[in-house]
Amino acid sequence: MAGLSFTGFFLMAYGEKGQMNLRQASIFIVTSFVVMSLFGSLPYIYLTRLGRTLMAICSVNSLFESASGFTTTGLSMITQPENLPQSFNFYRAYTQWVDGLSFIYLVMIFFPEEKLSAWKSVLGGGMLQFKEFLVTLVCIFSVYTVVLVFLLLLTGQIADIYAVSAVFATITGGGFFAYLRFYFAGQHWFPRSHQRRHDTLRAPLRLPLLHL
């Protein structure tokens, strides 16, 4: 993240400022995803050096895992995500959340500013400028995230860090969950690691169990 921030500040300070055409915007979008994927692959390589060999990590696989997160594809080479450190599971889900915000910004590059006036009936107020429209969408995206995390924590069936990771993966449609498999007991979804605790409740109640 520090590397991405430095790159962004460098381009803002020394890059050429001006209105982009369609060709330049297309190149910018592709380059953005490539650069984010390259920077994002470094933690996966570092994780292997710590002895966390949960996938056959090489440079290509690390880049694939990072690109899958930043593009919210959801495909993963990690076979046992529940054995990863909690901080790393958060990072995997966070890459998807970052892409959710980045996608809004990148799409708006193709969105002519005069067309933003059509949103005034939806968001209220008069003519929206580019920055105002972007801030409004970011606020909506963030509020949804906070509310969903709070509702998930109210269930009391999942740890804080996993609740945040699950919401990040859900709200963006990426699917980088901290658990590989979930199971269904009665009318509730639980991570696989909680199965033993809830099996004691399921036995006398004869609740159905559906493995995914």
Tab-separated table of C-alpha atoms in Angstrom:
chain	number	residue	atom	x	y	z
A	1	MET	CA	0.000	0.000	0.000
A	2	ALA	CA	2.916	2.333	0.732
A	3	GLY	CA	4.345	1.592	-2.704
A	4	LEU	CA	1.022	2.311	-4.405
A	5	SER	CA	0.651	5.549	-2.450
A	6	PHE	CA	4.161	6.674	-3.406
A	7	THR	CA	3.521	5.844	-7.063
A	8	GLY	CA	0.263	7.781	-6.997
A	9	PHE	CA	1.813	10.875	-5.414
A	10	PHE	CA	4.718	10.720	-7.885
A	11	LEU	CA	2.391	10.597	-10.879
A	12	MET	CA	0.257	13.402	-9.467
A	13	ALA	CA	3.314	15.603	-8.936
A	14	TYR	CA	5.216	14.943	-12.153
A	15	GLY	CA	2.605	13.507	-14.509
A	16	GLU	CA	1.077	15.490	-17.317
A	17	LYS	CA	-2.304	16.923	-16.353
A	18	GLY	CA	-5.087	17.177	-18.879
A	19	GLN	CA	-8.339	15.699	-20.147
A	20	MET	CA	-7.972	12.065	-21.210
A	21	ASN	CA	-9.468	10.759	-24.385
A	22	LEU	CA	-10.929	7.271	-24.805
A	23	ARG	CA	-7.627	5.687	-25.803
A	24	GLN	CA	-5.722	7.194	-22.886
A	25	ALA	CA	-8.446	6.229	-20.427
A	26	SER	CA	-8.428	2.626	-21.692
A	27	ILE	CA	-4.664	2.409	-21.285
A	28	PHE	CA	-4.945	3.946	-17.811
A	29	ILE	CA	-7.496	1.369	-16.660
A	30	VAL	CA	-5.468	-1.610	-17.881
A	31	THR	CA	-2.257	-0.178	-16.429
A	32	SER	CA	-3.941	0.479	-13.076
A	33	PHE	CA	-5.038	-3.128	-12.684
A	34	VAL	CA	-1.628	-4.440	-13.748
A	35	VAL	CA	0.254	-2.179	-11.321
A	36	MET	CA	-2.101	-2.987	-8.424
A	37	SER	CA	-1.771	-6.709	-9.133
A	38	LEU	CA	2.030	-6.518	-9.218
A	39	PHE	CA	2.239	-4.641	-5.922
A	40	GLY	CA	-0.443	-6.856	-4.385
A	41	SER	CA	1.422	-10.072	-5.219
A	42	LEU	CA	4.313	-9.222	-2.882
A	43	PRO	CA	2.537	-10.270	0.368
A	44	TYR	CA	1.773	-13.696	-1.119
A	45	ILE	CA	5.446	-14.277	-1.895
A	46	TYR	CA	6.397	-13.040	1.579
A	47	LEU	CA	3.860	-15.418	3.129
A	48	THR	CA	5.587	-18.386	1.502
A	49	ARG	CA	8.904	-17.399	3.033
A	50	LEU	CA	7.259	-17.556	6.448
A	51	GLY	CA	6.438	-21.212	5.839
A	52	ARG	CA	2.765	-20.780	4.905
A	53	THR	CA	2.841	-23.101	1.893
A	54	LEU	CA	-0.928	-23.381	1.431
A	55	MET	CA	-0.604	-23.186	-2.321
A	56	ALA	CA	2.098	-23.823	-4.866
A	57	ILE	CA	3.177	-20.211	-4.776
A	58	CYS	CA	5.487	-18.905	-7.428
A	59	SER	CA	5.655	-15.520	-9.060
A	60	VAL	CA	2.905	-16.430	-11.525
A	61	ASN	CA	0.573	-17.870	-8.871
A	62	SER	CA	1.119	-14.882	-6.600
A	63	LEU	CA	0.295	-12.528	-9.443
A	64	PHE	CA	-2.773	-14.615	-10.284
A	65	GLU	CA	-4.006	-14.518	-6.675
A	66	SER	CA	-3.449	-10.772	-6.453
A	67	ALA	CA	-5.110	-10.063	-9.793
A	68	SER	CA	-8.061	-12.241	-8.800
A	69	GLY	CA	-8.567	-10.087	-5.725
A	70	PHE	CA	-8.157	-6.698	-7.342
A	71	THR	CA	-10.482	-7.654	-10.197
A	72	THR	CA	-12.983	-9.353	-7.811
A	73	THR	CA	-12.772	-12.520	-9.917
A	74	GLY	CA	-12.673	-14.666	-6.775
A	75	LEU	CA	-10.580	-17.511	-8.198
A	76	SER	CA	-7.964	-18.693	-5.715
A	77	MET	CA	-4.979	-21.032	-5.574
A	78	ILE	CA	-5.174	-21.258	-1.768
A	79	THR	CA	-6.742	-24.547	-0.705
A	80	GLN	CA	-7.029	-23.839	3.034
A	81	PRO	CA	-7.715	-20.138	3.655
A	82	GLU	CA	-8.851	-20.854	7.216
A	83	ASN	CA	-5.234	-21.737	8.093
A	84	LEU	CA	-3.949	-18.354	6.999
A	85	PRO	CA	-3.227	-15.639	9.572
A	86	GLN	CA	-6.256	-13.487	10.293
A	87	SER	CA	-4.429	-10.397	9.086
A	88	PHE	CA	-3.742	-12.033	5.745
A	89	ASN	CA	-7.347	-13.139	5.315
A	90	PHE	CA	-8.295	-9.530	5.927
A	91	TYR	CA	-5.794	-8.418	3.297
A	92	ARG	CA	-7.189	-10.837	0.697
A	93	ALA	CA	-10.715	-9.537	1.261
A	94	TYR	CA	-9.521	-5.931	1.415
A	95	THR	CA	-8.074	-6.167	-2.098
A	96	GLN	CA	-11.598	-6.878	-3.342
A	97	TRP	CA	-13.038	-3.950	-1.411
A	98	VAL	CA	-10.391	-1.629	-2.868
A	99	ASP	CA	-11.342	-2.811	-6.341
A	100	GLY	CA	-14.976	-2.065	-5.599
A	101	LEU	CA	-14.073	1.577	-4.991
A	102	SER	CA	-11.543	1.645	-7.822
A	103	PHE	CA	-14.119	0.312	-10.258
A	104	ILE	CA	-16.396	3.267	-9.487
A	105	TYR	CA	-13.600	5.706	-10.183
A	106	LEU	CA	-12.419	3.987	-13.356
A	107	VAL	CA	-15.914	3.775	-14.803
A	108	MET	CA	-16.458	7.472	-14.116
A	109	ILE	CA	-13.463	8.235	-16.322
A	110	PHE	CA	-15.641	7.188	-19.250
A	111	PHE	CA	-18.640	9.034	-17.822
A	112	PRO	CA	-18.899	12.565	-19.253
A	113	GLU	CA	-19.299	15.108	-16.473
A	114	GLU	CA	-22.338	16.715	-18.100
A	115	LYS	CA	-24.142	13.373	-17.873
A	116	LEU	CA	-23.880	13.435	-14.073
A	117	SER	CA	-26.809	15.816	-13.963
A	118	ALA	CA	-29.090	12.818	-14.548
A	119	TRP	CA	-28.273	11.650	-11.009
A	120	LYS	CA	-29.654	14.747	-9.306
A	121	SER	CA	-33.098	13.146	-9.044
A	122	VAL	CA	-31.553	10.094	-7.378
A	123	LEU	CA	-29.047	11.697	-5.029
A	124	GLY	CA	-30.819	15.031	-4.592
A	125	GLY	CA	-29.527	18.532	-5.131
A	126	GLY	CA	-28.477	20.295	-8.281
A	127	MET	CA	-25.780	19.583	-10.792
A	128	LEU	CA	-23.154	17.214	-9.392
A	129	GLN	CA	-19.505	17.778	-10.138
A	130	PHE	CA	-17.138	14.866	-10.680
A	131	LYS	CA	-15.575	15.021	-7.215
A	132	GLU	CA	-18.930	15.435	-5.493
A	133	PHE	CA	-20.366	12.464	-7.332
A	134	LEU	CA	-17.336	10.316	-6.503
A	135	VAL	CA	-17.430	11.243	-2.807
A	136	THR	CA	-21.161	10.471	-2.691
A	137	LEU	CA	-20.697	7.008	-4.156
A	138	VAL	CA	-17.748	6.268	-1.850
A	139	CYS	CA	-19.846	7.275	1.167
A	140	ILE	CA	-22.706	5.023	0.057
A	141	PHE	CA	-20.304	2.135	-0.499
A	142	SER	CA	-18.687	2.644	2.908
A	143	VAL	CA	-22.008	2.968	4.758
A	144	TYR	CA	-23.254	-0.290	3.270
A	145	THR	CA	-20.033	-1.972	4.387
A	146	VAL	CA	-20.270	-0.700	7.973
A	147	VAL	CA	-23.945	-1.614	8.292
A	148	LEU	CA	-23.426	-5.145	6.953
A	149	VAL	CA	-20.472	-5.728	9.281
A	150	PHE	CA	-22.547	-4.572	12.236
A	151	LEU	CA	-25.461	-6.854	11.303
A	152	LEU	CA	-23.144	-9.818	10.866
A	153	LEU	CA	-21.531	-9.187	14.235
A	154	LEU	CA	-24.975	-9.155	15.843
A	155	THR	CA	-25.336	-12.853	15.027
A	156	GLY	CA	-22.453	-13.608	17.376
A	157	GLN	CA	-21.428	-16.581	15.240
A	158	ILE	CA	-18.297	-15.176	13.620
A	159	ALA	CA	-15.195	-13.349	14.817
A	160	ASP	CA	-14.728	-9.643	14.149
A	161	ILE	CA	-11.962	-9.963	11.576
A	162	TYR	CA	-13.818	-12.697	9.706
A	163	ALA	CA	-17.023	-10.656	9.719
A	164	VAL	CA	-15.252	-7.742	8.078
A	165	SER	CA	-13.581	-10.043	5.565
A	166	ALA	CA	-16.880	-11.736	4.734
A	167	VAL	CA	-18.590	-8.388	4.094
A	168	PHE	CA	-15.696	-7.201	1.926
A	169	ALA	CA	-15.968	-10.385	-0.133
A	170	THR	CA	-19.767	-10.213	-0.334
A	171	ILE	CA	-20.407	-6.574	-1.110
A	172	THR	CA	-17.958	-6.677	-4.020
A	173	GLY	CA	-19.029	-10.114	-5.263
A	174	GLY	CA	-15.452	-11.387	-5.130
A	175	GLY	CA	-15.779	-14.381	-2.841
A	176	PHE	CA	-12.439	-14.390	-0.993
A	177	PHE	CA	-13.888	-15.773	2.236
A	178	ALA	CA	-11.788	-16.740	5.241
A	179	TYR	CA	-13.342	-20.214	5.227
A	180	LEU	CA	-13.309	-22.634	2.315
A	181	ARG	CA	-16.587	-24.308	3.264
A	182	PHE	CA	-19.703	-23.292	5.159
A	183	TYR	CA	-22.430	-25.527	6.453
A	184	PHE	CA	-26.136	-25.020	6.961
A	185	ALA	CA	-27.788	-25.880	10.267
A	186	GLY	CA	-31.455	-25.080	10.557
A	187	GLN	CA	-31.881	-21.546	9.232
A	188	HIS	CA	-28.332	-20.305	9.931
A	189	TRP	CA	-25.029	-20.294	8.080
A	190	PHE	CA	-21.850	-20.986	10.043
A	191	PRO	CA	-18.178	-21.265	9.155
A	192	ARG	CA	-16.915	-24.808	9.008
A	193	SER	CA	-14.771	-24.333	12.121
A	194	HIS	CA	-17.934	-23.806	14.199
A	195	GLN	CA	-19.449	-27.113	13.116
A	196	ARG	CA	-18.396	-29.108	16.177
A	197	ARG	CA	-19.955	-26.613	18.579
A	198	HIS	CA	-23.275	-26.523	16.722
A	199	ASP	CA	-23.431	-30.277	16.097
A	200	THR	CA	-24.210	-30.651	19.801
A	201	LEU	CA	-27.280	-28.460	19.274
A	202	ARG	CA	-28.289	-30.111	16.036
A	203	ALA	CA	-28.410	-33.668	17.397
A	204	PRO	CA	-31.378	-33.310	19.821
A	205	LEU	CA	-33.214	-30.905	17.533
A	206	ARG	CA	-32.738	-33.004	14.371
A	207	LEU	CA	-31.841	-29.962	12.333
A	208	PRO	CA	-30.964	-30.566	8.681
A	209	LEU	CA	-27.317	-30.331	7.688
A	210	LEU	CA	-26.336	-29.396	4.169
A	211	HIS	CA	-22.663	-29.399	3.213
A	212	LEU	CA	-21.526	-27.154	0.365
